[in-house]
């Protein structure tokens, strides 16, 4: 490629550290798309002849066919996907192939290819997230009124419904999808035409190539166009947050499947056994989703570190931008697919969850609220009285709803039989009628809203 300046071939170690075709061959479709758009623009602007353009486009079609049927010769000697395509194009059509690189550099070429790939990856992630939300909505609607304990600090806090719990993840994954959509909007500018770093002296039409490739506009500064990897970093940030949400749900599935909880089970085809313990049913899919988060978050750190000290414009350090992005989106795709399958297949033990919903004095807040509402106590006073009631019930080995009335009246004489109406988990959940609360009708209203949004 640069034989006019160099008289020696690269040393073996130089070739080993410099070659990237093993990684960036994944950009072949984007590279062909960018080359086609660039070729057509060059012909339209009469920078190359239409005959040469037709030969180039025919050669690119032949290369695509070879890649699809597995006969394309990916070769390390040509370093990357761009030079592999260019070398094969020369073999197929001869001299016209050399005109394709007019008014273009590998700097703007790779920036365009990579941006197109990440744009597609964000679209795929957004669609997968919507699929996961849809699976959660089905389950949430089925269990909008089924009780379970709500936790803080992983200690029983207040009763909620299983549907309400699942809807929390619908909200999270909705934000994740919007982050990918926002990132896509910002990245949808075309670097092609920035050339090496300063633009081109040829009368190119960057708006035409932007339109052909589905970009909103060309990037406004040629230096920024070839050196920017914000789009990759922002997408990795969105992926990391989404992976964090997946990991939280995975952890809950792992906990819920323990015999100590016994809240859910997964079918045989989504669990594994043990090589030595015949009784085991391991939630390995959930555990691996949890583990993929490390790879995804690590990719964000890796690319941030690569980019942190680079001067403008392009440096070869940026060849290391693709491995972490590819790895992160591969992991995210797999994790989203696995989680969607688990949500669709898990079987909740509603009776076990209902029994646990009232444990740990989970209706204590309801007692405090009743004291405020019915006896006009300040909340801090009601909190103190309720704490004493919990202590007394604990010493007697009973739940709050089983604490005798005289015991409650010894703590405050104004307590009446009416207090027992609020001390069941069902009453507690039903009373949470504020917007976004766990009352079943509120849960169902939120489900209906999300079904409309996803549709």
Short mmCIF file of C-alpha atoms in Angstrom, two decimals:
data_model
loop_
_atom_site.label_atom_id
_atom_site.label_comp_id
_atom_site.label_asym_id
_atom_site.label_seq_id
_atom_site.Cartn_x
_atom_site.Cartn_y
_atom_site.Cartn_z
CA UNK A 1 0.00 0.00 0.00
CA UNK A 2 2.85 2.37 0.77
CA UNK A 3 5.56 0.79 -1.38
CA UNK A 4 6.39 4.12 -2.99
CA UNK A 5 7.78 5.38 0.29
CA UNK A 6 8.97 2.19 1.98
CA UNK A 7 11.54 -0.23 0.56
CA UNK A 8 11.17 -3.02 3.14
CA UNK A 9 8.25 -5.14 4.19
CA UNK A 10 7.03 -4.92 7.80
CA UNK A 11 8.95 -6.99 10.31
CA UNK A 12 7.10 -10.02 11.63
CA UNK A 13 6.50 -8.34 14.97
CA UNK A 14 5.27 -5.19 13.22
CA UNK A 15 2.87 -7.27 11.18
CA UNK A 16 1.69 -9.10 14.30
CA UNK A 17 0.92 -5.97 16.28
CA UNK A 18 -0.46 -4.01 13.33
CA UNK A 19 -2.83 -6.47 11.67
CA UNK A 20 -6.50 -6.16 12.62
CA UNK A 21 -8.38 -8.16 10.01
CA UNK A 22 -9.20 -10.85 12.58
CA UNK A 23 -11.28 -8.27 14.45
CA UNK A 24 -12.51 -5.72 11.92
CA UNK A 25 -13.62 -8.25 9.31
CA UNK A 26 -16.97 -7.87 11.08
CA UNK A 27 -17.24 -4.45 9.44
CA UNK A 28 -17.41 -5.87 5.93
CA UNK A 29 -21.05 -4.94 5.30
CA UNK A 30 -20.52 -1.40 6.55
CA UNK A 31 -17.31 -1.07 4.52
CA UNK A 32 -19.08 -2.11 1.33
CA UNK A 33 -21.99 0.26 2.06
CA UNK A 34 -19.63 3.19 2.61
CA UNK A 35 -17.64 2.37 -0.52
CA UNK A 36 -20.78 2.18 -2.64
CA UNK A 37 -22.04 5.53 -1.37
CA UNK A 38 -18.62 7.12 -1.91
CA UNK A 39 -18.31 5.64 -5.41
CA UNK A 40 -21.72 6.86 -6.52
CA UNK A 41 -20.99 10.32 -5.15
CA UNK A 42 -17.65 10.47 -7.00
CA UNK A 43 -19.39 9.58 -10.25
CA UNK A 44 -22.24 12.05 -9.67
CA UNK A 45 -19.68 14.81 -9.08
CA UNK A 46 -17.73 13.69 -12.18
CA UNK A 47 -14.63 13.06 -10.10
CA UNK A 48 -14.46 9.57 -11.63
CA UNK A 49 -16.09 8.33 -14.81
CA UNK A 50 -19.38 6.48 -14.77
CA UNK A 51 -17.67 3.54 -16.47
CA UNK A 52 -15.14 3.27 -13.64
CA UNK A 53 -17.92 3.65 -11.10
CA UNK A 54 -19.91 0.85 -12.73
CA UNK A 55 -16.86 -1.41 -12.69
CA UNK A 56 -16.22 -0.61 -9.01
CA UNK A 57 -19.83 -1.22 -8.02
CA UNK A 58 -19.86 -4.51 -9.89
CA UNK A 59 -16.67 -5.54 -8.16
CA UNK A 60 -18.10 -4.65 -4.75
CA UNK A 61 -21.16 -6.78 -5.52
CA UNK A 62 -18.88 -9.69 -6.40
CA UNK A 63 -16.96 -9.23 -3.14
CA UNK A 64 -20.21 -9.26 -1.16
CA UNK A 65 -21.22 -12.50 -2.85
CA UNK A 66 -17.85 -14.04 -1.97
CA UNK A 67 -18.13 -13.00 1.66
CA UNK A 68 -21.63 -14.39 1.90
CA UNK A 69 -20.70 -17.74 0.38
CA UNK A 70 -17.49 -18.00 2.41
CA UNK A 71 -15.03 -17.83 -0.47
CA UNK A 72 -13.63 -14.34 0.14
CA UNK A 73 -9.88 -14.53 0.89
CA UNK A 74 -9.41 -12.61 4.15
CA UNK A 75 -5.63 -12.13 4.30
CA UNK A 76 -3.42 -10.86 7.12
CA UNK A 77 -0.98 -9.33 4.64
CA UNK A 78 -3.59 -6.68 3.81
CA UNK A 79 -3.92 -5.68 7.47
CA UNK A 80 -7.58 -4.68 7.82
CA UNK A 81 -10.98 -5.02 6.22
CA UNK A 82 -10.52 -1.87 4.13
CA UNK A 83 -7.32 -3.02 2.46
CA UNK A 84 -8.61 -6.58 2.08
CA UNK A 85 -11.59 -5.26 0.13
CA UNK A 86 -9.42 -2.89 -1.90
CA UNK A 87 -6.90 -5.62 -2.74
CA UNK A 88 -9.62 -8.05 -3.81
CA UNK A 89 -11.32 -5.33 -5.84
CA UNK A 90 -8.03 -4.78 -7.73
CA UNK A 91 -7.81 -8.50 -8.45
CA UNK A 92 -11.37 -8.53 -9.76
CA UNK A 93 -11.56 -5.35 -11.88
CA UNK A 94 -8.02 -4.06 -12.27
CA UNK A 95 -7.15 -0.39 -12.68
CA UNK A 96 -10.58 1.20 -11.93
CA UNK A 97 -10.30 -0.13 -8.37
CA UNK A 98 -7.58 2.40 -7.62
CA UNK A 99 -10.00 5.27 -8.22
CA UNK A 100 -12.31 4.31 -5.34
CA UNK A 101 -10.02 5.79 -2.73
CA UNK A 102 -10.08 9.23 -4.37
CA UNK A 103 -11.03 11.91 -1.79
CA UNK A 104 -11.07 9.31 0.97
CA UNK A 105 -8.72 8.11 3.71
CA UNK A 106 -8.82 5.02 5.85
CA UNK A 107 -9.28 7.50 8.72
CA UNK A 108 -12.71 8.66 7.61
CA UNK A 109 -13.45 5.24 6.13
CA UNK A 110 -13.04 3.37 9.43
CA UNK A 111 -14.81 6.12 11.36
CA UNK A 112 -17.78 5.73 9.03
CA UNK A 113 -17.78 1.94 9.06
CA UNK A 114 -17.51 1.76 12.84
CA UNK A 115 -20.22 4.37 13.35
CA UNK A 116 -22.55 2.42 11.06
CA UNK A 117 -21.87 -0.79 13.00
CA UNK A 118 -22.46 0.80 16.40
CA UNK A 119 -25.63 2.46 15.11
CA UNK A 120 -26.96 -0.95 14.07
CA UNK A 121 -25.91 -2.45 17.41
CA UNK A 122 -27.83 0.24 19.30
CA UNK A 123 -30.90 -0.49 17.19
CA UNK A 124 -30.62 -4.21 17.94
CA UNK A 125 -30.19 -3.58 21.66
CA UNK A 126 -33.23 -1.32 21.69
CA UNK A 127 -35.36 -3.97 20.01
CA UNK A 128 -34.13 -6.67 22.37
CA UNK A 129 -34.91 -4.50 25.35
CA UNK A 130 -38.44 -3.99 24.06
CA UNK A 131 -38.78 -7.75 23.71
CA UNK A 132 -37.68 -8.22 27.31
CA UNK A 133 -40.13 -5.54 28.44
CA UNK A 134 -42.93 -7.32 26.58
CA UNK A 135 -42.08 -10.59 28.36
CA UNK A 136 -42.07 -8.81 31.71
CA UNK A 137 -45.43 -7.18 30.96
CA UNK A 138 -47.02 -10.57 30.29
CA UNK A 139 -45.80 -11.87 33.63
CA UNK A 140 -46.65 -8.66 35.49
CA UNK A 141 -50.22 -8.75 34.18
CA UNK A 142 -50.60 -12.38 35.24
CA UNK A 143 -49.45 -11.55 38.77
CA UNK A 144 -50.62 -7.97 39.27
CA UNK A 145 -52.45 -8.98 42.44
CA UNK A 146 -50.19 -11.74 43.78
CA UNK A 147 -48.46 -10.73 47.01
CA UNK A 148 -44.77 -10.98 47.81
CA UNK A 149 -42.52 -9.28 50.34
CA UNK A 150 -40.94 -6.04 49.28
CA UNK A 151 -37.41 -5.63 50.56
CA UNK A 152 -35.00 -2.94 51.60
CA UNK A 153 -31.51 -4.05 52.67
CA UNK A 154 -32.81 -7.50 51.61
CA UNK A 155 -34.93 -7.44 54.77
CA UNK A 156 -38.76 -7.63 54.67
CA UNK A 157 -40.05 -4.08 54.37
CA UNK A 158 -43.62 -3.80 53.06
CA UNK A 159 -45.85 -6.12 51.05
CA UNK A 160 -45.92 -5.54 47.30
CA UNK A 161 -47.27 -7.54 44.40
CA UNK A 162 -45.11 -9.69 42.16
CA UNK A 163 -46.48 -7.76 39.19
CA UNK A 164 -45.38 -4.48 40.76
CA UNK A 165 -41.90 -5.89 41.35
CA UNK A 166 -41.57 -6.99 37.72
CA UNK A 167 -42.85 -3.61 36.52
CA UNK A 168 -39.89 -1.94 38.21
CA UNK A 169 -37.69 -3.69 35.64
CA UNK A 170 -39.99 -2.64 32.80
CA UNK A 171 -39.29 0.95 33.84
CA UNK A 172 -35.53 0.33 34.06
CA UNK A 173 -35.30 -1.34 30.69
CA UNK A 174 -37.41 1.42 29.18
CA UNK A 175 -34.79 3.94 30.28
CA UNK A 176 -32.11 1.69 28.84
CA UNK A 177 -33.85 1.61 25.47
CA UNK A 178 -34.18 5.40 25.51
CA UNK A 179 -30.45 5.75 26.24
CA UNK A 180 -29.60 3.71 23.15
CA UNK A 181 -32.04 5.79 21.13
CA UNK A 182 -30.50 9.03 22.43
CA UNK A 183 -26.99 7.77 21.65
CA UNK A 184 -28.11 6.84 18.15
CA UNK A 185 -29.46 10.34 17.55
CA UNK A 186 -26.15 11.94 18.51
CA UNK A 187 -24.03 9.49 16.52
CA UNK A 188 -26.08 9.83 13.33
CA UNK A 189 -23.66 12.19 11.60
CA UNK A 190 -21.41 11.14 8.73
CA UNK A 191 -17.59 11.29 9.00
CA UNK A 192 -17.09 10.27 5.35
CA UNK A 193 -15.44 13.01 3.34
CA UNK A 194 -13.26 14.28 6.18
CA UNK A 195 -10.47 12.31 4.48
CA UNK A 196 -7.29 12.00 6.57
CA UNK A 197 -8.03 14.93 8.86
CA UNK A 198 -8.41 18.17 6.87
CA UNK A 199 -11.12 17.50 4.32
CA UNK A 200 -10.70 17.07 0.56
CA UNK A 201 -9.71 19.39 -2.32
CA UNK A 202 -12.05 17.46 -4.63
CA UNK A 203 -15.59 18.81 -5.15
CA UNK A 204 -17.22 16.05 -3.08
CA UNK A 205 -20.80 16.11 -1.84
CA UNK A 206 -20.78 15.03 1.80
CA UNK A 207 -24.50 15.59 2.15
CA UNK A 208 -25.14 13.05 -0.61
CA UNK A 209 -23.09 10.34 1.08
CA UNK A 210 -24.71 11.17 4.42
CA UNK A 211 -28.15 10.70 2.92
CA UNK A 212 -27.16 7.50 1.13
CA UNK A 213 -25.94 5.97 4.40
CA UNK A 214 -28.92 7.07 6.46
CA UNK A 215 -27.12 9.79 8.40
CA UNK A 216 -28.89 13.01 9.30
CA UNK A 217 -25.99 15.21 8.17
CA UNK A 218 -22.22 15.22 7.68
CA UNK A 219 -20.04 15.93 10.69
CA UNK A 220 -19.14 19.60 10.87
CA UNK A 221 -15.40 19.41 11.58
CA UNK A 222 -13.00 17.14 9.71
CA UNK A 223 -10.62 16.78 12.67
CA UNK A 224 -13.46 15.76 14.95
CA UNK A 225 -14.89 13.44 12.30
CA UNK A 226 -11.85 11.16 12.15
CA UNK A 227 -10.89 11.32 15.83
CA UNK A 228 -14.26 11.06 17.57
CA UNK A 229 -15.20 7.86 19.34
CA UNK A 230 -17.77 9.43 21.65
CA UNK A 231 -20.45 7.43 19.87
CA UNK A 232 -18.77 4.18 20.91
CA UNK A 233 -18.17 5.35 24.47
CA UNK A 234 -21.73 6.58 24.90
CA UNK A 235 -23.09 3.31 23.54
CA UNK A 236 -20.86 1.36 25.92
CA UNK A 237 -22.11 3.52 28.78
CA UNK A 238 -25.70 2.71 27.82
CA UNK A 239 -24.77 -0.96 27.54
CA UNK A 240 -23.12 -0.89 30.97
CA UNK A 241 -26.19 0.59 32.65
CA UNK A 242 -28.45 -1.92 30.90
CA UNK A 243 -26.12 -4.74 31.96
CA UNK A 244 -26.32 -3.49 35.54
CA UNK A 245 -30.10 -3.76 35.41
CA UNK A 246 -29.88 -7.24 33.90
CA UNK A 247 -27.48 -8.23 36.67
CA UNK A 248 -29.86 -7.03 39.37
CA UNK A 249 -32.72 -9.08 37.96
CA UNK A 250 -30.41 -12.06 37.49
CA UNK A 251 -29.33 -11.82 41.12
CA UNK A 252 -32.96 -11.78 42.24
CA UNK A 253 -33.70 -14.89 40.19
CA UNK A 254 -30.70 -16.61 41.79
CA UNK A 255 -31.92 -15.67 45.28
CA UNK A 256 -35.56 -16.48 44.57
CA UNK A 257 -34.62 -19.98 43.35
CA UNK A 258 -32.89 -20.95 46.60
CA UNK A 259 -34.88 -23.34 48.82
CA UNK A 260 -34.71 -20.69 51.55
CA UNK A 261 -36.80 -18.37 49.37
CA UNK A 262 -38.50 -20.79 46.99
CA UNK A 263 -40.26 -17.96 45.15
CA UNK A 264 -39.65 -19.16 41.56
CA UNK A 265 -38.45 -22.13 39.55
CA UNK A 266 -36.99 -22.37 36.06
CA UNK A 267 -37.53 -25.30 33.70
CA UNK A 268 -34.90 -27.94 33.00
CA UNK A 269 -33.85 -26.38 29.69
CA UNK A 270 -32.81 -23.13 31.39
CA UNK A 271 -30.97 -24.67 34.33
CA UNK A 272 -28.07 -27.07 34.81
CA UNK A 273 -27.23 -29.92 37.16
CA UNK A 274 -24.17 -30.93 39.11
CA UNK A 275 -21.54 -33.50 38.20
CA UNK A 276 -21.57 -34.85 41.77
CA UNK A 277 -24.78 -33.70 43.51
CA UNK A 278 -27.82 -35.25 41.82
CA UNK A 279 -30.33 -32.98 43.54
CA UNK A 280 -28.97 -29.71 42.17
CA UNK A 281 -30.85 -27.38 39.85
CA UNK A 282 -28.52 -24.46 39.21
CA UNK A 283 -29.63 -21.10 37.76
CA UNK A 284 -26.52 -20.91 35.58
CA UNK A 285 -28.15 -18.77 32.90
CA UNK A 286 -28.94 -16.09 35.48
CA UNK A 287 -25.47 -16.34 36.97
CA UNK A 288 -23.86 -15.93 33.56
CA UNK A 289 -26.04 -12.92 32.78
CA UNK A 290 -24.78 -11.48 36.05
CA UNK A 291 -21.18 -12.23 35.04
CA UNK A 292 -21.49 -10.72 31.54
CA UNK A 293 -21.90 -7.36 33.25
CA UNK A 294 -18.21 -7.44 34.14
CA UNK A 295 -17.22 -7.84 30.51
CA UNK A 296 -19.50 -5.04 29.38
CA UNK A 297 -18.45 -2.56 32.05
CA UNK A 298 -14.83 -3.54 31.48
CA UNK A 299 -15.19 -2.66 27.82
CA UNK A 300 -16.26 0.87 28.71
CA UNK A 301 -13.22 1.27 30.95
CA UNK A 302 -10.93 -0.19 28.28
CA UNK A 303 -12.04 2.18 25.52
CA UNK A 304 -12.11 5.18 27.87
CA UNK A 305 -8.50 4.41 28.73
CA UNK A 306 -7.49 4.10 25.07
CA UNK A 307 -9.02 7.48 24.22
CA UNK A 308 -8.12 9.50 27.30
CA UNK A 309 -4.83 11.06 26.14
CA UNK A 310 -4.91 11.04 22.34
CA UNK A 311 -4.06 14.25 20.51
CA UNK A 312 -6.03 15.18 17.39
CA UNK A 313 -6.56 13.70 14.95
CA UNK A 314 -6.12 9.97 14.30
CA UNK A 315 -3.67 7.74 16.17
CA UNK A 316 -3.21 4.00 15.68
CA UNK A 317 -4.23 3.54 19.30
CA UNK A 318 -7.77 3.86 17.96
CA UNK A 319 -7.42 0.52 16.23
CA UNK A 320 -8.12 -0.83 19.73
CA UNK A 321 -11.59 0.75 19.74
CA UNK A 322 -13.37 -2.16 18.11
CA UNK A 323 -12.53 -5.20 20.30
CA UNK A 324 -14.18 -3.82 23.46
CA UNK A 325 -17.24 -2.63 21.56
CA UNK A 326 -17.70 -5.92 19.73
CA UNK A 327 -17.20 -7.89 22.93
CA UNK A 328 -19.60 -5.73 24.91
CA UNK A 329 -22.42 -5.92 22.39
CA UNK A 330 -21.91 -9.66 21.90
CA UNK A 331 -22.25 -10.11 25.65
CA UNK A 332 -25.25 -7.78 25.87
CA UNK A 333 -27.04 -9.54 23.01
CA UNK A 334 -26.56 -12.91 24.71
CA UNK A 335 -27.57 -11.61 28.14
CA UNK A 336 -30.74 -9.96 26.84
CA UNK A 337 -31.73 -13.12 24.99
CA UNK A 338 -31.12 -15.30 28.04
CA UNK A 339 -33.01 -12.99 30.37
CA UNK A 340 -35.99 -12.79 28.03
CA UNK A 341 -36.11 -16.59 27.92
CA UNK A 342 -35.93 -16.84 31.72
CA UNK A 343 -38.64 -14.25 32.32
CA UNK A 344 -40.91 -16.02 29.83
CA UNK A 345 -40.35 -19.42 31.43
CA UNK A 346 -40.06 -18.82 35.18
CA UNK A 347 -42.82 -20.22 37.36
CA UNK A 348 -43.60 -18.22 40.51
CA UNK A 349 -44.66 -19.99 43.69
CA UNK A 350 -47.41 -17.53 44.55
CA UNK A 351 -48.42 -19.27 47.78
CA UNK A 352 -44.87 -19.21 49.09
CA UNK A 353 -44.54 -15.53 48.20
CA UNK A 354 -47.89 -14.73 49.80
CA UNK A 355 -46.86 -16.44 53.02
CA UNK A 356 -43.61 -14.50 53.07
CA UNK A 357 -45.34 -11.19 52.32
CA UNK A 358 -46.53 -10.87 55.91
CA UNK A 359 -43.30 -11.96 57.57
CA UNK A 360 -40.93 -9.69 59.41
CA UNK A 361 -43.75 -7.40 60.66
CA UNK A 362 -44.09 -6.04 57.13
CA UNK A 363 -47.34 -4.19 57.95
CA UNK A 364 -45.73 -2.12 60.71
CA UNK A 365 -45.82 1.02 58.55
CA UNK A 366 -49.54 0.45 58.04
CA UNK A 367 -50.01 0.49 61.81
CA UNK A 368 -48.07 3.74 62.08
CA UNK A 369 -50.10 5.26 59.23
CA UNK A 370 -53.36 4.17 60.94
CA UNK A 371 -52.26 5.90 64.17
CA UNK A 372 -51.57 9.09 62.20
CA UNK A 373 -54.79 8.90 60.20
CA UNK A 374 -57.23 7.75 62.92
CA UNK A 375 -55.71 9.16 66.13
CA UNK A 376 -54.02 12.23 64.68
CA UNK A 377 -50.64 11.29 66.15
CA UNK A 378 -47.53 12.95 64.70
CA UNK A 379 -45.79 10.42 62.50
CA UNK A 380 -42.69 10.27 64.72
CA UNK A 381 -44.88 9.48 67.74
CA UNK A 382 -46.75 6.86 65.72
CA UNK A 383 -43.42 5.41 64.61
CA UNK A 384 -42.37 5.07 68.28
CA UNK A 385 -45.64 3.40 69.30
CA UNK A 386 -45.41 0.99 66.36
CA UNK A 387 -41.82 0.10 67.21
CA UNK A 388 -42.93 -0.79 70.71
CA UNK A 389 -45.78 -2.89 69.27
CA UNK A 390 -43.32 -4.79 67.05
CA UNK A 391 -41.08 -5.42 70.04
CA UNK A 392 -44.02 -6.74 72.08
CA UNK A 393 -45.26 -8.98 69.24
CA UNK A 394 -41.76 -10.32 68.76
CA UNK A 395 -41.52 -11.22 72.45
CA UNK A 396 -44.87 -13.02 72.29
CA UNK A 397 -43.94 -14.84 69.09
CA UNK A 398 -46.88 -13.47 67.09
CA UNK A 399 -47.39 -11.20 64.10
CA UNK A 400 -48.82 -7.69 64.47
CA UNK A 401 -52.22 -8.84 63.20
CA UNK A 402 -52.27 -11.41 66.04
CA UNK A 403 -51.24 -9.02 68.81
CA UNK A 404 -54.17 -8.76 71.28
CA UNK A 405 -56.03 -5.46 71.36
CA UNK A 406 -55.23 -4.92 75.04
CA UNK A 407 -51.55 -5.11 74.21
CA UNK A 408 -51.93 -2.41 71.57
CA UNK A 409 -54.06 -0.30 73.91
CA UNK A 410 -51.39 -0.56 76.58
CA UNK A 411 -49.13 1.28 74.14
CA UNK A 412 -51.80 3.82 73.20
CA UNK A 413 -55.31 3.79 74.70
CA UNK A 414 -56.93 5.16 71.54
CA UNK A 415 -56.33 2.01 69.48
CA UNK A 416 -59.57 0.26 68.43
CA UNK A 417 -60.56 -2.98 66.73
CA UNK A 418 -60.50 -1.07 63.42
CA UNK A 419 -56.73 -1.28 63.39
CA UNK A 420 -56.81 -4.94 62.39
CA UNK A 421 -58.32 -4.03 59.02
CA UNK A 422 -54.99 -2.54 57.93
CA UNK A 423 -52.65 -5.16 59.35
CA UNK A 424 -52.97 -7.81 56.61
CA UNK A 425 -50.64 -7.85 53.59
CA UNK A 426 -53.65 -7.67 51.27
CA UNK A 427 -54.93 -4.52 52.96
CA UNK A 428 -51.45 -3.03 52.94
CA UNK A 429 -51.04 -3.51 49.19
CA UNK A 430 -54.56 -2.37 48.36
CA UNK A 431 -54.04 0.85 50.30
CA UNK A 432 -51.02 1.92 48.23
CA UNK A 433 -53.16 3.82 45.72
CA UNK A 434 -50.75 6.66 45.00
CA UNK A 435 -49.56 6.92 41.40
CA UNK A 436 -46.92 4.27 40.82
CA UNK A 437 -47.89 2.40 43.99
CA UNK A 438 -48.29 -1.34 44.45
CA UNK A 439 -52.10 -1.41 44.66
CA UNK A 440 -53.15 -3.95 42.00
CA UNK A 441 -55.28 -1.47 40.08
CA UNK A 442 -52.33 0.94 39.94
CA UNK A 443 -50.10 -1.87 38.70
CA UNK A 444 -52.61 -2.79 36.01
CA UNK A 445 -52.92 0.84 34.93
CA UNK A 446 -49.15 1.07 34.50
CA UNK A 447 -49.11 -2.20 32.57
CA UNK A 448 -51.75 -0.84 30.19
CA UNK A 449 -49.75 2.33 29.66
CA UNK A 450 -46.56 0.40 28.86
CA UNK A 451 -48.38 -1.93 26.48
CA UNK A 452 -49.56 1.11 24.56
CA UNK A 453 -46.07 2.63 24.52
CA UNK A 454 -44.44 -0.54 23.24
CA UNK A 455 -47.12 -1.01 20.60
#
